[in-house]
Structure formats: C-alpha cells, structure tokens
Amino acid sequence: LTSDCHFGHKNIIKYEPDSRGQFDSIEEMNETIIQNWNSVVNNEDTVYVLGDFFMGHISTIEPILNRLKGKIILIRGNHDQKNRRRIFSEHGIEIKDIEYIEYKGKFFILSHFPLFNEEFAKMVNEDNGEVVVLYGHIHSNAPKGFVDGTYHVGMDTNNLTPISIEQIWQECSL
C-alpha cells in the first residue's frame, strides 16, 4: 500500500522538504520512487495506491506505469483528475473511491482521506482494534505508524516506499 506518489509534481519537493528535499529534480524523485517501489513489490503483488498517484504532465504517466511492478488498484484522491483516470483505466488500473479488505482477522478501510474522529477512535479501541483505517492525503503532517486505529500509508511517512499489509497488520496487532 502507498499513497501520494505525486509522480511528476515539481513543487512536492519544496512542499515536503523532509522526505523529498534531497532531490535536485523531479526526474530524480520519480526514479527513486520507482526504484523503491520495485524493491518491495513483485509482479504478482497487488498495490493499493490511496490517491494522488500522478501530478505531472500526462505524457509522463505511461513510461512510469510501464516500469512499476504489480497490479495497481487506485483509491481515487483529490488530484486524480478524470483525464488521468482515463489513462489509468486504459492501463488496467481499477479505480475506486473507497475499499475494504480483510487480512488475518482485521478489517482495513482504504481511503485517500483520513476517516477519523474521537468517536471512531473510541469504538475501534473498545473493539480491540478489528478495524483499521488506512489513508494518505496529509503527507508528512500524518503520524508515523499505527495511531488510534489508523495508519498513514503515504510515501512521505514511509521512506518513499510502499508498505506491506503484513507489516501494517503486525504493528496493529501488538
């Protein structure tokens, strides 16, 4: 799982100096994310991207998609515009607004936006944590790891690398 790759987004280097400030160019950032992605994803894996996949020029989408391993399912984010979604669909990427998956007895809600409030946290904590919200959108403003029934899967809190459901499950099960 991951979110907020922002492939091709020049200003993200400026907006996220702690996680992306080391890059001198958008090409360097894109290449690092591609390499990190492919270092943990196999061709047989399914990768859920929780929004804001590409933000650069449309012409950059296909060359990058062709290099990424795994079957991609996109949970639509606020920057995943219609013209980009059309290209994603043409490349076999399934697009959803929200998704629910079960893994080893836990139920994960996948959303681009954080679905969290005090009542939800109370319910999840009283319920022994069977439900976990996975989200993106808020970049390095998010806490790292499992916090109050939620887990930020975004690039900027996970070393610009997708994170496995197994790792998330392990942290949520402690």
PDB file of C-alpha atoms in Angstrom:
ATOM      1  CA  LEU A   1       0.000   0.000   0.000  1.00  0.00           C
ATOM      2  CA  THR A   2       1.031   3.568  -0.604  1.00  0.00           C
ATOM      3  CA  SER A   3      -0.351   6.988  -1.393  1.00  0.00           C
ATOM      4  CA  ASP A   4       0.662  10.396  -2.615  1.00  0.00           C
ATOM      5  CA  CYS A   5       3.398   9.353  -5.018  1.00  0.00           C
ATOM      6  CA  HIS A   6       2.886  12.672  -6.810  1.00  0.00           C
ATOM      7  CA  PHE A   7       4.880  11.428  -9.800  1.00  0.00           C
ATOM      8  CA  GLY A   8       5.893  14.418 -11.901  1.00  0.00           C
ATOM      9  CA  HIS A   9       4.931  17.048  -9.315  1.00  0.00           C
ATOM     10  CA  LYS A  10       7.816  19.505  -9.206  1.00  0.00           C
ATOM     11  CA  ASN A  11       6.553  21.525  -6.219  1.00  0.00           C
ATOM     12  CA  ILE A  12       6.206  18.480  -3.942  1.00  0.00           C
ATOM     13  CA  ILE A  13       9.983  18.649  -3.489  1.00  0.00           C
ATOM     14  CA  LYS A  14       9.527  22.101  -1.957  1.00  0.00           C
ATOM     15  CA  TYR A  15       6.335  21.215  -0.018  1.00  0.00           C
ATOM     16  CA  GLU A  16       7.858  18.073   1.550  1.00  0.00           C
ATOM     17  CA  PRO A  17      11.455  19.062   2.362  1.00  0.00           C
ATOM     18  CA  ASP A  18      11.998  16.345   4.983  1.00  0.00           C
ATOM     19  CA  SER A  19      11.081  13.436   2.719  1.00  0.00           C
ATOM     20  CA  ARG A  20      11.798  14.830  -0.753  1.00  0.00           C
ATOM     21  CA  GLY A  21      14.061  17.841  -0.261  1.00  0.00           C
ATOM     22  CA  GLN A  22      17.188  15.884  -1.193  1.00  0.00           C
ATOM     23  CA  PHE A  23      16.146  15.745  -4.844  1.00  0.00           C
ATOM     24  CA  ASP A  24      17.559  18.198  -7.367  1.00  0.00           C
ATOM     25  CA  SER A  25      14.926  17.347  -9.972  1.00  0.00           C
ATOM     26  CA  ILE A  26      11.537  15.755 -10.411  1.00  0.00           C
ATOM     27  CA  GLU A  27      13.175  13.083 -12.574  1.00  0.00           C
ATOM     28  CA  GLU A  28      15.458  12.137  -9.688  1.00  0.00           C
ATOM     29  CA  MET A  29      12.480  11.926  -7.310  1.00  0.00           C
ATOM     30  CA  ASN A  30      10.447   9.860  -9.783  1.00  0.00           C
ATOM     31  CA  GLU A  31      13.369   7.479 -10.312  1.00  0.00           C
ATOM     32  CA  THR A  32      13.876   6.992  -6.563  1.00  0.00           C
ATOM     33  CA  ILE A  33      10.192   6.219  -6.012  1.00  0.00           C
ATOM     34  CA  ILE A  34      10.181   3.756  -8.941  1.00  0.00           C
ATOM     35  CA  GLN A  35      13.272   2.008  -7.563  1.00  0.00           C
ATOM     36  CA  ASN A  36      11.863   1.904  -4.020  1.00  0.00           C
ATOM     37  CA  TRP A  37       8.519   0.591  -5.314  1.00  0.00           C
ATOM     38  CA  ASN A  38      10.112  -2.169  -7.360  1.00  0.00           C
ATOM     39  CA  SER A  39      12.396  -3.154  -4.474  1.00  0.00           C
ATOM     40  CA  VAL A  40       9.401  -4.268  -2.376  1.00  0.00           C
ATOM     41  CA  VAL A  41       6.751  -5.137  -4.999  1.00  0.00           C
ATOM     42  CA  ASN A  42       6.719  -8.274  -7.161  1.00  0.00           C
ATOM     43  CA  ASN A  43       4.839  -8.604 -10.442  1.00  0.00           C
ATOM     44  CA  GLU A  44       2.283 -10.882  -8.723  1.00  0.00           C
ATOM     45  CA  ASP A  45       1.527  -8.365  -5.932  1.00  0.00           C
ATOM     46  CA  THR A  46      -1.459  -6.054  -5.753  1.00  0.00           C
ATOM     47  CA  VAL A  47      -0.590  -2.486  -4.835  1.00  0.00           C
ATOM     48  CA  TYR A  48      -3.286  -0.200  -3.479  1.00  0.00           C
ATOM     49  CA  VAL A  49      -2.425   3.428  -4.196  1.00  0.00           C
ATOM     50  CA  LEU A  50      -4.565   5.579  -1.916  1.00  0.00           C
ATOM     51  CA  GLY A  51      -4.719   8.594  -4.164  1.00  0.00           C
ATOM     52  CA  ASP A  52      -2.670  11.333  -5.782  1.00  0.00           C
ATOM     53  CA  PHE A  53      -0.725   8.956  -7.976  1.00  0.00           C
ATOM     54  CA  PHE A  54       0.480  11.304 -10.760  1.00  0.00           C
ATOM     55  CA  MET A  55       0.524  15.085 -10.959  1.00  0.00           C
ATOM     56  CA  GLY A  56       2.973  15.748 -13.777  1.00  0.00           C
ATOM     57  CA  HIS A  57       2.241  16.086 -17.466  1.00  0.00           C
ATOM     58  CA  ILE A  58       0.033  13.346 -18.875  1.00  0.00           C
ATOM     59  CA  SER A  59       2.814  12.272 -21.244  1.00  0.00           C
ATOM     60  CA  THR A  60       4.862  11.070 -18.237  1.00  0.00           C
ATOM     61  CA  ILE A  61       2.233   8.611 -16.997  1.00  0.00           C
ATOM     62  CA  GLU A  62       2.683   5.712 -19.411  1.00  0.00           C
ATOM     63  CA  PRO A  63       6.509   5.492 -19.230  1.00  0.00           C
ATOM     64  CA  ILE A  64       6.369   5.371 -15.426  1.00  0.00           C
ATOM     65  CA  LEU A  65       3.410   2.953 -15.257  1.00  0.00           C
ATOM     66  CA  ASN A  66       5.254   0.585 -17.583  1.00  0.00           C
ATOM     67  CA  ARG A  67       8.115   0.380 -15.078  1.00  0.00           C
ATOM     68  CA  LEU A  68       6.092  -0.228 -11.896  1.00  0.00           C
ATOM     69  CA  LYS A  69       5.693  -3.822 -10.732  1.00  0.00           C
ATOM     70  CA  GLY A  70       2.422  -5.285  -9.519  1.00  0.00           C
ATOM     71  CA  LYS A  71      -1.262  -4.941 -10.251  1.00  0.00           C
ATOM     72  CA  ILE A  72      -2.359  -1.448  -9.217  1.00  0.00           C
ATOM     73  CA  ILE A  73      -5.699  -0.516  -7.707  1.00  0.00           C
ATOM     74  CA  LEU A  74      -6.190   3.226  -7.269  1.00  0.00           C
ATOM     75  CA  ILE A  75      -8.317   4.623  -4.480  1.00  0.00           C
ATOM     76  CA  ARG A  76      -9.077   7.988  -6.004  1.00  0.00           C
ATOM     77  CA  GLY A  77      -7.548  11.086  -4.410  1.00  0.00           C
ATOM     78  CA  ASN A  78      -8.261  14.767  -4.844  1.00  0.00           C
ATOM     79  CA  HIS A  79      -5.565  15.134  -7.553  1.00  0.00           C
ATOM     80  CA  ASP A  80      -6.587  12.097  -9.629  1.00  0.00           C
ATOM     81  CA  GLN A  81      -8.432  14.017 -12.341  1.00  0.00           C
ATOM     82  CA  LYS A  82     -10.653  12.500 -14.979  1.00  0.00           C
ATOM     83  CA  ASN A  83      -8.111  12.669 -17.821  1.00  0.00           C
ATOM     84  CA  ARG A  84      -5.532  10.834 -15.690  1.00  0.00           C
ATOM     85  CA  ARG A  85      -8.101   8.273 -14.525  1.00  0.00           C
ATOM     86  CA  ARG A  86      -8.919   7.548 -18.164  1.00  0.00           C
ATOM     87  CA  ILE A  87      -5.252   6.728 -18.857  1.00  0.00           C
ATOM     88  CA  PHE A  88      -5.053   4.608 -15.689  1.00  0.00           C
ATOM     89  CA  SER A  89      -8.133   2.639 -16.776  1.00  0.00           C
ATOM     90  CA  GLU A  90      -6.640   2.107 -20.231  1.00  0.00           C
ATOM     91  CA  HIS A  91      -3.646   0.512 -18.491  1.00  0.00           C
ATOM     92  CA  GLY A  92      -5.814  -1.891 -16.499  1.00  0.00           C
ATOM     93  CA  ILE A  93      -5.805   0.036 -13.236  1.00  0.00           C
ATOM     94  CA  GLU A  94      -9.014  -0.427 -11.286  1.00  0.00           C
ATOM     95  CA  ILE A  95     -10.256   2.839  -9.748  1.00  0.00           C
ATOM     96  CA  LYS A  96     -12.396   3.079  -6.621  1.00  0.00           C
ATOM     97  CA  ASP A  97     -13.434   5.766  -4.162  1.00  0.00           C
ATOM     98  CA  ILE A  98     -13.015   3.571  -1.095  1.00  0.00           C
ATOM     99  CA  GLU A  99     -12.145  -0.084  -0.470  1.00  0.00           C
ATOM    100  CA  TYR A 100     -12.479  -2.594   2.353  1.00  0.00           C
ATOM    101  CA  ILE A 101     -10.145  -5.546   2.716  1.00  0.00           C
ATOM    102  CA  GLU A 102      -9.828  -8.277   5.330  1.00  0.00           C
ATOM    103  CA  TYR A 103      -6.427  -9.595   6.330  1.00  0.00           C
ATOM    104  CA  LYS A 104      -5.770 -12.087   9.135  1.00  0.00           C
ATOM    105  CA  GLY A 105      -8.906 -11.166  11.057  1.00  0.00           C
ATOM    106  CA  LYS A 106      -8.566  -7.397  10.758  1.00  0.00           C
ATOM    107  CA  PHE A 107     -10.695  -5.224   8.535  1.00  0.00           C
ATOM    108  CA  PHE A 108      -8.963  -2.395   6.727  1.00  0.00           C
ATOM    109  CA  ILE A 109     -10.767   0.626   5.319  1.00  0.00           C
ATOM    110  CA  LEU A 110      -8.777   2.198   2.481  1.00  0.00           C
ATOM    111  CA  SER A 111      -9.401   5.866   1.746  1.00  0.00           C
ATOM    112  CA  HIS A 112      -7.360   8.725   0.370  1.00  0.00           C
ATOM    113  CA  PHE A 113      -8.614  10.998   3.119  1.00  0.00           C
ATOM    114  CA  PRO A 114      -8.258  10.310   6.854  1.00  0.00           C
ATOM    115  CA  LEU A 115     -11.538   8.961   8.224  1.00  0.00           C
ATOM    116  CA  PHE A 116     -11.048   9.680  11.868  1.00  0.00           C
ATOM    117  CA  ASN A 117     -12.777  11.311  14.771  1.00  0.00           C
ATOM    118  CA  GLU A 118     -12.896  10.825  18.521  1.00  0.00           C
ATOM    119  CA  GLU A 119     -15.987   8.604  18.396  1.00  0.00           C
ATOM    120  CA  PHE A 120     -14.401   6.348  15.795  1.00  0.00           C
ATOM    121  CA  ALA A 121     -11.203   6.013  17.841  1.00  0.00           C
ATOM    122  CA  LYS A 122     -13.213   5.125  20.949  1.00  0.00           C
ATOM    123  CA  MET A 123     -15.201   2.496  19.040  1.00  0.00           C
ATOM    124  CA  VAL A 124     -12.084   0.938  17.496  1.00  0.00           C
ATOM    125  CA  ASN A 125     -10.181   0.870  20.788  1.00  0.00           C
ATOM    126  CA  GLU A 126     -13.137  -0.706  22.631  1.00  0.00           C
ATOM    127  CA  ASP A 127     -13.475  -3.233  19.810  1.00  0.00           C
ATOM    128  CA  ASN A 128      -9.886  -4.481  20.278  1.00  0.00           C
ATOM    129  CA  GLY A 129      -8.790  -2.902  17.016  1.00  0.00           C
ATOM    130  CA  GLU A 130     -10.518  -5.159  14.488  1.00  0.00           C
ATOM    131  CA  VAL A 131     -10.992  -2.164  12.167  1.00  0.00           C
ATOM    132  CA  VAL A 132      -8.083  -0.067  10.917  1.00  0.00           C
ATOM    133  CA  VAL A 133      -8.308   2.955   8.625  1.00  0.00           C
ATOM    134  CA  LEU A 134      -5.517   3.233   6.062  1.00  0.00           C
ATOM    135  CA  TYR A 135      -5.192   6.659   4.475  1.00  0.00           C
ATOM    136  CA  GLY A 136      -2.974   9.219   2.744  1.00  0.00           C
ATOM    137  CA  HIS A 137      -3.516  12.849   1.757  1.00  0.00           C
ATOM    138  CA  ILE A 138      -1.776  14.675   4.608  1.00  0.00           C
ATOM    139  CA  HIS A 139       1.814  13.755   3.725  1.00  0.00           C
ATOM    140  CA  SER A 140       4.374  14.399   6.474  1.00  0.00           C
ATOM    141  CA  ASN A 141       1.720  16.003   8.687  1.00  0.00           C
ATOM    142  CA  ALA A 142       0.495  12.488   9.486  1.00  0.00           C
ATOM    143  CA  PRO A 143       1.790  10.438  12.389  1.00  0.00           C
ATOM    144  CA  LYS A 144       4.093   7.548  11.557  1.00  0.00           C
ATOM    145  CA  GLY A 145       2.829   4.032  12.098  1.00  0.00           C
ATOM    146  CA  PHE A 146      -0.302   2.776  13.813  1.00  0.00           C
ATOM    147  CA  VAL A 147      -2.046   5.507  15.833  1.00  0.00           C
ATOM    148  CA  ASP A 148      -5.591   5.361  17.293  1.00  0.00           C
ATOM    149  CA  GLY A 149      -6.937   2.831  14.813  1.00  0.00           C
ATOM    150  CA  THR A 150      -5.352   4.477  11.775  1.00  0.00           C
ATOM    151  CA  TYR A 151      -2.233   4.050   9.667  1.00  0.00           C
ATOM    152  CA  HIS A 152      -0.888   6.607   7.199  1.00  0.00           C
ATOM    153  CA  VAL A 153       0.465   4.689   4.186  1.00  0.00           C
ATOM    154  CA  GLY A 154       1.747   7.738   2.316  1.00  0.00           C
ATOM    155  CA  MET A 155       5.146   7.990   0.701  1.00  0.00           C
ATOM    156  CA  ASP A 156       6.234  10.846   2.938  1.00  0.00           C
ATOM    157  CA  THR A 157       5.957   8.895   6.206  1.00  0.00           C
ATOM    158  CA  ASN A 158       7.247   5.596   4.804  1.00  0.00           C
ATOM    159  CA  ASN A 159      10.620   6.436   3.257  1.00  0.00           C
ATOM    160  CA  LEU A 160       9.109   6.961  -0.220  1.00  0.00           C
ATOM    161  CA  THR A 161       8.339   3.232  -0.339  1.00  0.00           C
ATOM    162  CA  PRO A 162       5.129   1.186  -0.377  1.00  0.00           C
ATOM    163  CA  ILE A 163       4.400  -0.689   2.849  1.00  0.00           C
ATOM    164  CA  SER A 164       3.074  -4.242   3.037  1.00  0.00           C
ATOM    165  CA  ILE A 165      -0.246  -5.182   4.604  1.00  0.00           C
ATOM    166  CA  GLU A 166       1.705  -7.731   6.658  1.00  0.00           C
ATOM    167  CA  GLN A 167       3.867  -5.021   8.233  1.00  0.00           C
ATOM    168  CA  ILE A 168       0.812  -2.892   8.970  1.00  0.00           C
ATOM    169  CA  TRP A 169      -1.016  -5.919  10.417  1.00  0.00           C
ATOM    170  CA  GLN A 170       1.955  -6.708  12.673  1.00  0.00           C
ATOM    171  CA  GLU A 171       2.069  -3.149  14.025  1.00  0.00           C
ATOM    172  CA  CYS A 172      -1.696  -3.116  14.564  1.00  0.00           C
ATOM    173  CA  SER A 173      -1.611  -6.451  16.363  1.00  0.00           C
ATOM    174  CA  LEU A 174       0.906  -5.553  19.065  1.00  0.00           C
TER     175      LEU A 174
END
